[in-house]
Amino acid sequence: MEIGIDSFAAILPDPMTDKLPSATERMADLIEEVELADRVGLDVFGIGEHHRAEFLDSAPPIILAAAAARTGKIRLTSAVTVLSAADPVRVFQEFSTLDLISGGRAEIIVGRGSFGEAFSLFGLDTGAYDELFAEKLELFLKLRETTNVSWSGRFRPALDGQGVYPRPHQPQLPLWIGVGGTPQSFARAGALGLPLMVAIIGGTYERFRPLVDLYRAAGMRAGHGPEKLKVGVHAMGFVGETDAAAKDAFFPGWAHLTAKVGRERGWSPPTREQFEVMASPQGAFLVGDPATVAEKVLRASQALGGLSRITFQMSTASVQTEAMKHSIDLLGAEVAPIIRAAVSQT
């Protein structure tokens, strides 16, 4: 099982002073986080894509390229690229360039996006939410296969055999499909034989098992072997010296962002009690000391029929920079060895 981190480059106010760090300082900290993850032996680091004041990740390939120049082994991916609101040709060029800079460590996770800002920002119709994604994914898959593409669709000018450059360092740019909870998205990823990255940011892992089974069944019906049908999970996670320390470091930033998004969507303000339930042994949050977190990861893998990758979304704890770096250190030095040893025995 690959173990990594996803970041949304969250920029959050200090809970005591309500003062924001500068965007330049936060970006420097983020690059240091990727460097540390590489140094402690984690497998992958992902950067999300948002177009909101709370996040600095509107241009993930640029952040990943900066990280590529300062790392040597860790794989670098989006988490996720909102392909529906982008030009697939440009996205392919950007990630191929990243692959060249990193010497073959680039990946891309594409999805429809959970926020709508990108659609209005780039003049797109949210009413065509799924159609945009399906068409652009079709084109992106063709771009991975061949240099000179002939293609036509509804939402983008046609290609008539033009060459798309540069080509990546790897024979084929690795592509995952990022999904939330829509059955059609799981089935589509399976039918295409593409690896699946499931965002599980609440509830329990067990409730996603029927959807993961749907993905695997769709893949098998389409003739794809189990080796192609990889499942990964993106989860809220944070590691501390104790369970209490991890929760106390993670909660303030999580509560701040959840409350802000909740006001926009008509949700009730989050409470510490709700957080404790999600951080409990049955909940989906991977928050605690190294032993607690490793045990929860292994239980999540069992609940979902086996995982190929798990990534921790811990950037909501960025209000505590040193705690954040210590969490990354503990994840690589203590949590990952426990998980790898357990997986190697199965």
Tab-separated table of C-alpha atoms in Angstrom:
chain	number	residue	atom	x	y	z
A	1	MET	CA	0.000	0.000	0.000
A	2	GLU	CA	1.326	3.430	-0.978
A	3	ILE	CA	1.102	6.067	1.740
A	4	GLY	CA	1.079	9.793	1.118
A	5	ILE	CA	-0.279	13.254	1.771
A	6	ASP	CA	-2.713	15.505	-0.057
A	7	SER	CA	-2.712	19.253	0.492
A	8	PHE	CA	-5.131	21.978	-0.531
A	9	ALA	CA	-2.541	24.613	0.425
A	10	ALA	CA	-4.998	25.927	2.987
A	11	ILE	CA	-4.242	29.385	4.339
A	12	LEU	CA	-5.990	29.759	7.675
A	13	PRO	CA	-6.116	32.417	10.391
A	14	ASP	CA	-4.430	31.862	13.722
A	15	PRO	CA	-7.270	30.734	16.050
A	16	MET	CA	-5.965	33.005	18.836
A	17	THR	CA	-5.275	36.216	16.878
A	18	ASP	CA	-7.403	35.661	13.738
A	19	LYS	CA	-4.367	36.812	11.745
A	20	LEU	CA	-3.575	35.196	8.393
A	21	PRO	CA	-0.014	34.247	7.461
A	22	SER	CA	1.204	35.722	4.205
A	23	ALA	CA	0.549	33.656	1.089
A	24	THR	CA	4.275	33.650	0.384
A	25	GLU	CA	5.035	32.191	3.824
A	26	ARG	CA	2.347	29.528	3.458
A	27	MET	CA	3.635	28.473	0.037
A	28	ALA	CA	7.186	28.194	1.369
A	29	ASP	CA	5.915	26.001	4.210
A	30	LEU	CA	4.068	23.816	1.709
A	31	ILE	CA	7.188	23.154	-0.358
A	32	GLU	CA	9.026	22.277	2.862
A	33	GLU	CA	6.226	19.811	3.682
A	34	VAL	CA	6.729	18.046	0.349
A	35	GLU	CA	10.496	17.952	0.912
A	36	LEU	CA	9.972	16.425	4.356
A	37	ALA	CA	7.533	13.834	3.021
A	38	ASP	CA	10.139	12.814	0.451
A	39	ARG	CA	12.872	12.665	3.092
A	40	VAL	CA	10.889	10.412	5.475
A	41	GLY	CA	10.059	7.933	2.711
A	42	LEU	CA	6.410	8.617	1.905
A	43	ASP	CA	5.267	7.466	-1.528
A	44	VAL	CA	3.180	10.298	-2.920
A	45	PHE	CA	2.241	13.954	-2.389
A	46	GLY	CA	-0.846	15.452	-4.000
A	47	ILE	CA	-1.945	19.061	-4.497
A	48	GLY	CA	-5.643	19.821	-4.884
A	49	GLU	CA	-7.291	22.425	-7.090
A	50	HIS	CA	-9.560	25.141	-5.752
A	51	HIS	CA	-10.360	28.699	-6.771
A	52	ARG	CA	-11.202	30.138	-3.362
A	53	ALA	CA	-9.590	32.543	-0.902
A	54	GLU	CA	-8.994	29.765	1.667
A	55	PHE	CA	-6.674	27.795	-0.609
A	56	LEU	CA	-3.553	28.596	-2.649
A	57	ASP	CA	-3.816	25.605	-4.993
A	58	SER	CA	-5.420	27.109	-8.111
A	59	ALA	CA	-2.357	26.099	-10.199
A	60	PRO	CA	-1.247	22.683	-8.891
A	61	PRO	CA	1.247	21.855	-11.696
A	62	ILE	CA	3.306	24.925	-10.770
A	63	ILE	CA	3.438	23.949	-7.087
A	64	LEU	CA	4.291	20.362	-8.010
A	65	ALA	CA	7.040	21.489	-10.391
A	66	ALA	CA	8.618	23.571	-7.620
A	67	ALA	CA	8.454	20.519	-5.363
A	68	ALA	CA	9.903	18.286	-8.089
A	69	ALA	CA	13.036	20.421	-8.205
A	70	ARG	CA	13.579	19.894	-4.480
A	71	THR	CA	12.712	16.196	-4.123
A	72	GLY	CA	14.106	12.963	-5.493
A	73	LYS	CA	11.806	9.974	-5.018
A	74	ILE	CA	8.278	10.925	-4.002
A	75	ARG	CA	5.583	10.743	-6.671
A	76	LEU	CA	3.805	14.038	-7.380
A	77	THR	CA	0.145	14.213	-8.310
A	78	SER	CA	-2.886	16.444	-8.472
A	79	ALA	CA	-5.632	15.797	-5.941
A	80	VAL	CA	-7.755	16.405	-7.999
A	81	THR	CA	-7.524	18.306	-11.285
A	82	VAL	CA	-10.981	19.687	-12.130
A	83	LEU	CA	-10.875	18.423	-15.708
A	84	SER	CA	-14.455	19.542	-16.403
A	85	ALA	CA	-13.340	23.179	-16.142
A	86	ALA	CA	-10.017	22.851	-17.966
A	87	ASP	CA	-8.660	22.309	-21.460
A	88	PRO	CA	-7.454	18.678	-21.625
A	89	VAL	CA	-4.698	19.586	-24.091
A	90	ARG	CA	-3.257	22.202	-21.751
A	91	VAL	CA	-3.591	19.917	-18.727
A	92	PHE	CA	-1.757	17.159	-20.587
A	93	GLN	CA	1.036	19.535	-21.568
A	94	GLU	CA	1.417	20.798	-18.001
A	95	PHE	CA	1.619	17.353	-16.429
A	96	SER	CA	3.886	16.025	-19.171
A	97	THR	CA	6.210	18.933	-18.436
A	98	LEU	CA	6.016	18.104	-14.728
A	99	ASP	CA	6.902	14.516	-15.591
A	100	LEU	CA	10.013	15.683	-17.446
A	101	ILE	CA	11.082	17.974	-14.609
A	102	SER	CA	10.582	15.226	-12.015
A	103	GLY	CA	12.217	12.478	-14.066
A	104	GLY	CA	9.055	10.387	-14.343
A	105	ARG	CA	7.355	10.983	-10.981
A	106	ALA	CA	4.208	12.799	-12.149
A	107	GLU	CA	0.670	11.488	-11.912
A	108	ILE	CA	-2.738	13.077	-12.334
A	109	ILE	CA	-6.048	12.473	-10.581
A	110	VAL	CA	-8.964	13.958	-12.501
A	111	GLY	CA	-12.475	14.611	-11.277
A	112	ARG	CA	-15.542	16.766	-11.662
A	113	GLY	CA	-14.812	18.922	-8.613
A	114	SER	CA	-16.800	19.458	-5.414
A	115	PHE	CA	-16.941	23.279	-5.670
A	116	GLY	CA	-18.526	25.226	-8.508
A	117	GLU	CA	-16.269	28.293	-8.637
A	118	ALA	CA	-14.129	27.031	-11.513
A	119	PHE	CA	-17.127	26.752	-13.845
A	120	SER	CA	-18.269	30.353	-13.560
A	121	LEU	CA	-14.662	31.587	-13.457
A	122	PHE	CA	-13.925	30.020	-16.840
A	123	GLY	CA	-17.328	30.687	-18.383
A	124	LEU	CA	-18.681	27.145	-18.286
A	125	ASP	CA	-22.234	25.915	-17.795
A	126	THR	CA	-22.687	23.960	-14.558
A	127	GLY	CA	-25.749	22.396	-16.136
A	128	ALA	CA	-23.365	20.370	-18.297
A	129	TYR	CA	-21.390	19.247	-15.228
A	130	ASP	CA	-21.151	15.544	-16.104
A	131	GLU	CA	-21.150	15.936	-19.889
A	132	LEU	CA	-18.142	18.253	-19.675
A	133	PHE	CA	-16.204	15.742	-17.624
A	134	ALA	CA	-17.071	12.738	-19.788
A	135	GLU	CA	-16.069	14.494	-23.019
A	136	LYS	CA	-12.860	15.970	-21.644
A	137	LEU	CA	-11.850	12.667	-20.080
A	138	GLU	CA	-12.330	10.993	-23.458
A	139	LEU	CA	-9.975	13.509	-25.063
A	140	PHE	CA	-7.414	13.247	-22.274
A	141	LEU	CA	-7.303	9.463	-22.660
A	142	LYS	CA	-6.620	9.883	-26.377
A	143	LEU	CA	-3.820	12.355	-25.636
A	144	ARG	CA	-2.162	9.781	-23.387
A	145	GLU	CA	-2.231	7.196	-26.164
A	146	THR	CA	-0.922	9.096	-29.162
A	147	THR	CA	0.913	12.286	-30.111
A	148	ASN	CA	-1.232	13.234	-33.111
A	149	VAL	CA	-4.895	13.229	-32.153
A	150	SER	CA	-7.990	13.467	-34.324
A	151	TRP	CA	-11.034	14.220	-32.177
A	152	SER	CA	-14.206	16.284	-32.063
A	153	GLY	CA	-16.738	17.097	-29.360
A	154	ARG	CA	-19.307	19.643	-28.161
A	155	PHE	CA	-17.282	21.742	-25.753
A	156	ARG	CA	-13.907	22.245	-27.413
A	157	PRO	CA	-12.662	22.915	-30.959
A	158	ALA	CA	-11.804	19.737	-32.819
A	159	LEU	CA	-8.293	18.343	-33.249
A	160	ASP	CA	-7.321	17.230	-36.734
A	161	GLY	CA	-4.129	15.301	-36.216
A	162	GLN	CA	-2.114	18.077	-34.570
A	163	GLY	CA	0.827	16.986	-32.458
A	164	VAL	CA	0.531	17.603	-28.721
A	165	TYR	CA	3.883	18.208	-27.014
A	166	PRO	CA	5.837	17.614	-24.900
A	167	ARG	CA	5.383	13.911	-24.324
A	168	PRO	CA	5.976	12.696	-20.761
A	169	HIS	CA	9.073	10.939	-19.485
A	170	GLN	CA	7.016	7.875	-18.549
A	171	PRO	CA	5.665	5.742	-21.404
A	172	GLN	CA	2.178	6.779	-20.294
A	173	LEU	CA	1.197	9.441	-17.772
A	174	PRO	CA	-0.481	7.657	-14.799
A	175	LEU	CA	-4.116	8.673	-14.472
A	176	TRP	CA	-6.565	8.084	-11.603
A	177	ILE	CA	-10.254	8.997	-11.409
A	178	GLY	CA	-11.213	10.933	-8.288
A	179	VAL	CA	-14.753	10.292	-7.020
A	180	GLY	CA	-17.039	11.271	-4.150
A	181	GLY	CA	-20.217	9.289	-3.676
A	182	THR	CA	-21.919	9.141	-7.091
A	183	PRO	CA	-22.475	5.544	-8.275
A	184	GLN	CA	-22.154	6.526	-11.945
A	185	SER	CA	-18.649	7.873	-11.300
A	186	PHE	CA	-17.539	4.599	-9.711
A	187	ALA	CA	-19.020	2.570	-12.560
A	188	ARG	CA	-17.419	4.799	-15.223
A	189	ALA	CA	-13.952	4.448	-13.689
A	190	GLY	CA	-14.351	0.673	-13.569
A	191	ALA	CA	-15.583	0.405	-17.162
A	192	LEU	CA	-12.540	2.398	-18.306
A	193	GLY	CA	-10.169	0.258	-16.239
A	194	LEU	CA	-8.700	3.290	-14.473
A	195	PRO	CA	-7.474	3.419	-10.853
A	196	LEU	CA	-9.989	4.904	-8.428
A	197	MET	CA	-9.296	7.531	-5.744
A	198	VAL	CA	-12.215	7.837	-3.315
A	199	ALA	CA	-12.580	10.984	-1.204
A	200	ILE	CA	-13.914	9.855	2.179
A	201	ILE	CA	-14.148	12.913	4.405
A	202	GLY	CA	-16.807	11.746	6.838
A	203	GLY	CA	-19.012	8.880	7.927
A	204	THR	CA	-17.488	5.399	7.863
A	205	TYR	CA	-15.431	3.398	5.385
A	206	GLU	CA	-17.919	0.548	5.409
A	207	ARG	CA	-20.623	2.640	3.758
A	208	PHE	CA	-18.417	3.046	0.671
A	209	ARG	CA	-17.931	-0.705	0.185
A	210	PRO	CA	-20.996	-1.131	-2.126
A	211	LEU	CA	-19.680	1.656	-4.363
A	212	VAL	CA	-16.174	0.164	-4.476
A	213	ASP	CA	-17.725	-3.226	-5.278
A	214	LEU	CA	-19.682	-1.530	-8.086
A	215	TYR	CA	-16.400	-0.149	-9.473
A	216	ARG	CA	-14.705	-3.541	-9.396
A	217	ALA	CA	-17.711	-5.307	-10.920
A	218	ALA	CA	-17.932	-2.764	-13.761
A	219	GLY	CA	-14.232	-3.197	-14.424
A	220	MET	CA	-14.406	-6.975	-14.516
A	221	ARG	CA	-17.418	-6.863	-16.879
A	222	ALA	CA	-15.401	-4.623	-19.191
A	223	GLY	CA	-12.575	-7.162	-19.235
A	224	HIS	CA	-10.107	-5.387	-16.951
A	225	GLY	CA	-8.023	-7.513	-14.604
A	226	PRO	CA	-7.734	-6.879	-10.864
A	227	GLU	CA	-4.230	-5.444	-11.337
A	228	LYS	CA	-5.739	-2.465	-13.207
A	229	LEU	CA	-8.583	-1.872	-10.773
A	230	LYS	CA	-6.624	-0.183	-7.998
A	231	VAL	CA	-8.462	1.600	-5.198
A	232	GLY	CA	-7.064	4.513	-3.211
A	233	VAL	CA	-8.587	6.623	-0.456
A	234	HIS	CA	-8.155	10.329	0.292
A	235	ALA	CA	-9.051	10.886	3.957
A	236	MET	CA	-8.800	13.490	6.669
A	237	GLY	CA	-5.772	12.540	8.737
A	238	PHE	CA	-3.218	13.797	11.227
A	239	VAL	CA	-0.627	12.139	13.486
A	240	GLY	CA	0.481	13.345	16.902
A	241	GLU	CA	2.445	12.018	19.847
A	242	THR	CA	-0.884	11.159	21.492
A	243	ASP	CA	-4.461	10.861	20.300
A	244	ALA	CA	-5.354	14.008	22.245
A	245	ALA	CA	-2.467	16.039	20.809
A	246	ALA	CA	-3.374	15.028	17.246
A	247	LYS	CA	-7.020	15.979	17.723
A	248	ASP	CA	-6.189	19.307	19.340
A	249	ALA	CA	-3.822	20.228	16.485
A	250	PHE	CA	-6.223	19.214	13.722
A	251	PHE	CA	-9.573	20.395	15.061
A	252	PRO	CA	-9.281	24.224	14.903
A	253	GLY	CA	-8.457	24.424	11.197
A	254	TRP	CA	-10.949	21.701	10.300
A	255	ALA	CA	-13.696	23.445	12.243
A	256	HIS	CA	-12.892	26.824	10.654
A	257	LEU	CA	-13.072	25.539	7.082
A	258	THR	CA	-16.049	23.264	7.697
A	259	ALA	CA	-17.996	26.128	9.257
A	260	LYS	CA	-17.217	28.442	6.336
A	261	VAL	CA	-18.245	25.922	3.687
A	262	GLY	CA	-21.222	24.932	5.808
A	263	ARG	CA	-22.547	28.511	5.886
A	264	GLU	CA	-22.482	28.556	2.088
A	265	ARG	CA	-24.348	25.249	1.874
A	266	GLY	CA	-26.800	25.677	4.720
A	267	TRP	CA	-25.175	23.238	7.136
A	268	SER	CA	-25.186	23.545	10.915
A	269	PRO	CA	-21.885	24.694	12.462
A	270	PRO	CA	-19.573	21.758	13.262
A	271	THR	CA	-19.062	20.805	16.896
A	272	ARG	CA	-16.219	19.193	18.803
A	273	GLU	CA	-18.572	16.307	19.581
A	274	GLN	CA	-19.131	15.638	15.869
A	275	PHE	CA	-15.386	15.749	15.318
A	276	GLU	CA	-14.772	13.261	18.137
A	277	VAL	CA	-17.233	10.831	16.548
A	278	MET	CA	-15.442	11.031	13.195
A	279	ALA	CA	-12.073	10.590	14.930
A	280	SER	CA	-13.353	7.588	16.909
A	281	PRO	CA	-12.380	4.010	15.965
A	282	GLN	CA	-15.525	3.731	13.815
A	283	GLY	CA	-15.176	7.131	12.117
A	284	ALA	CA	-13.388	8.007	8.882
A	285	PHE	CA	-10.875	10.515	10.297
A	286	LEU	CA	-7.353	9.066	10.566
A	287	VAL	CA	-6.413	11.223	13.541
A	288	GLY	CA	-4.390	9.992	16.511
A	289	ASP	CA	-1.040	8.663	17.628
A	290	PRO	CA	0.975	6.424	15.265
A	291	ALA	CA	-0.507	3.146	16.530
A	292	THR	CA	-4.071	4.472	16.389
A	293	VAL	CA	-3.656	5.820	12.867
A	294	ALA	CA	-1.969	2.670	11.533
A	295	GLU	CA	-4.742	0.512	12.974
A	296	LYS	CA	-7.430	2.694	11.395
A	297	VAL	CA	-5.729	2.582	7.992
A	298	LEU	CA	-5.569	-1.207	8.092
A	299	ARG	CA	-9.231	-1.396	9.134
A	300	ALA	CA	-10.164	0.935	6.271
A	301	SER	CA	-8.323	-1.291	3.809
A	302	GLN	CA	-10.120	-4.359	5.114
A	303	ALA	CA	-13.495	-2.599	4.983
A	304	LEU	CA	-12.990	-1.693	1.316
A	305	GLY	CA	-11.586	-5.025	0.155
A	306	GLY	CA	-7.983	-3.858	-0.047
A	307	LEU	CA	-6.358	-0.522	-0.816
A	308	SER	CA	-3.468	0.301	-3.138
A	309	ARG	CA	-2.984	3.831	-1.764
A	310	ILE	CA	-4.052	6.020	1.134
A	311	THR	CA	-3.422	9.752	1.315
A	312	PHE	CA	-3.849	12.005	4.339
A	313	GLN	CA	-5.520	15.396	3.870
A	314	MET	CA	-3.900	17.238	6.749
A	315	SER	CA	-3.556	20.798	5.426
A	316	THR	CA	-6.455	22.033	7.574
A	317	ALA	CA	-3.975	21.763	10.458
A	318	SER	CA	-1.583	24.203	8.781
A	319	VAL	CA	-2.314	26.827	11.455
A	320	GLN	CA	0.229	24.882	13.531
A	321	THR	CA	3.230	24.687	11.200
A	322	GLU	CA	5.553	22.737	13.475
A	323	ALA	CA	2.813	20.275	14.463
A	324	MET	CA	2.117	19.776	10.764
A	325	LYS	CA	5.746	18.925	10.019
A	326	HIS	CA	5.942	16.657	13.044
A	327	SER	CA	2.841	14.851	11.789
A	328	ILE	CA	4.507	14.221	8.419
A	329	ASP	CA	7.613	12.964	10.207
A	330	LEU	CA	5.571	10.563	12.370
A	331	LEU	CA	3.600	9.360	9.351
A	332	GLY	CA	6.778	8.380	7.508
A	333	ALA	CA	8.884	7.190	10.442
A	334	GLU	CA	6.305	5.347	12.560
A	335	VAL	CA	2.940	4.879	10.858
A	336	ALA	CA	4.135	3.758	7.418
A	337	PRO	CA	6.419	0.957	8.738
A	338	ILE	CA	3.555	-0.532	10.780
A	339	ILE	CA	1.235	-0.520	7.754
A	340	ARG	CA	3.847	-1.877	5.345
A	341	ALA	CA	4.796	-4.684	7.710
A	342	ALA	CA	1.157	-5.686	8.182
A	343	VAL	CA	0.405	-5.574	4.452
A	344	SER	CA	3.504	-7.663	3.605
A	345	GLN	CA	2.194	-10.459	5.841
A	346	THR	CA	-1.164	-10.727	4.064
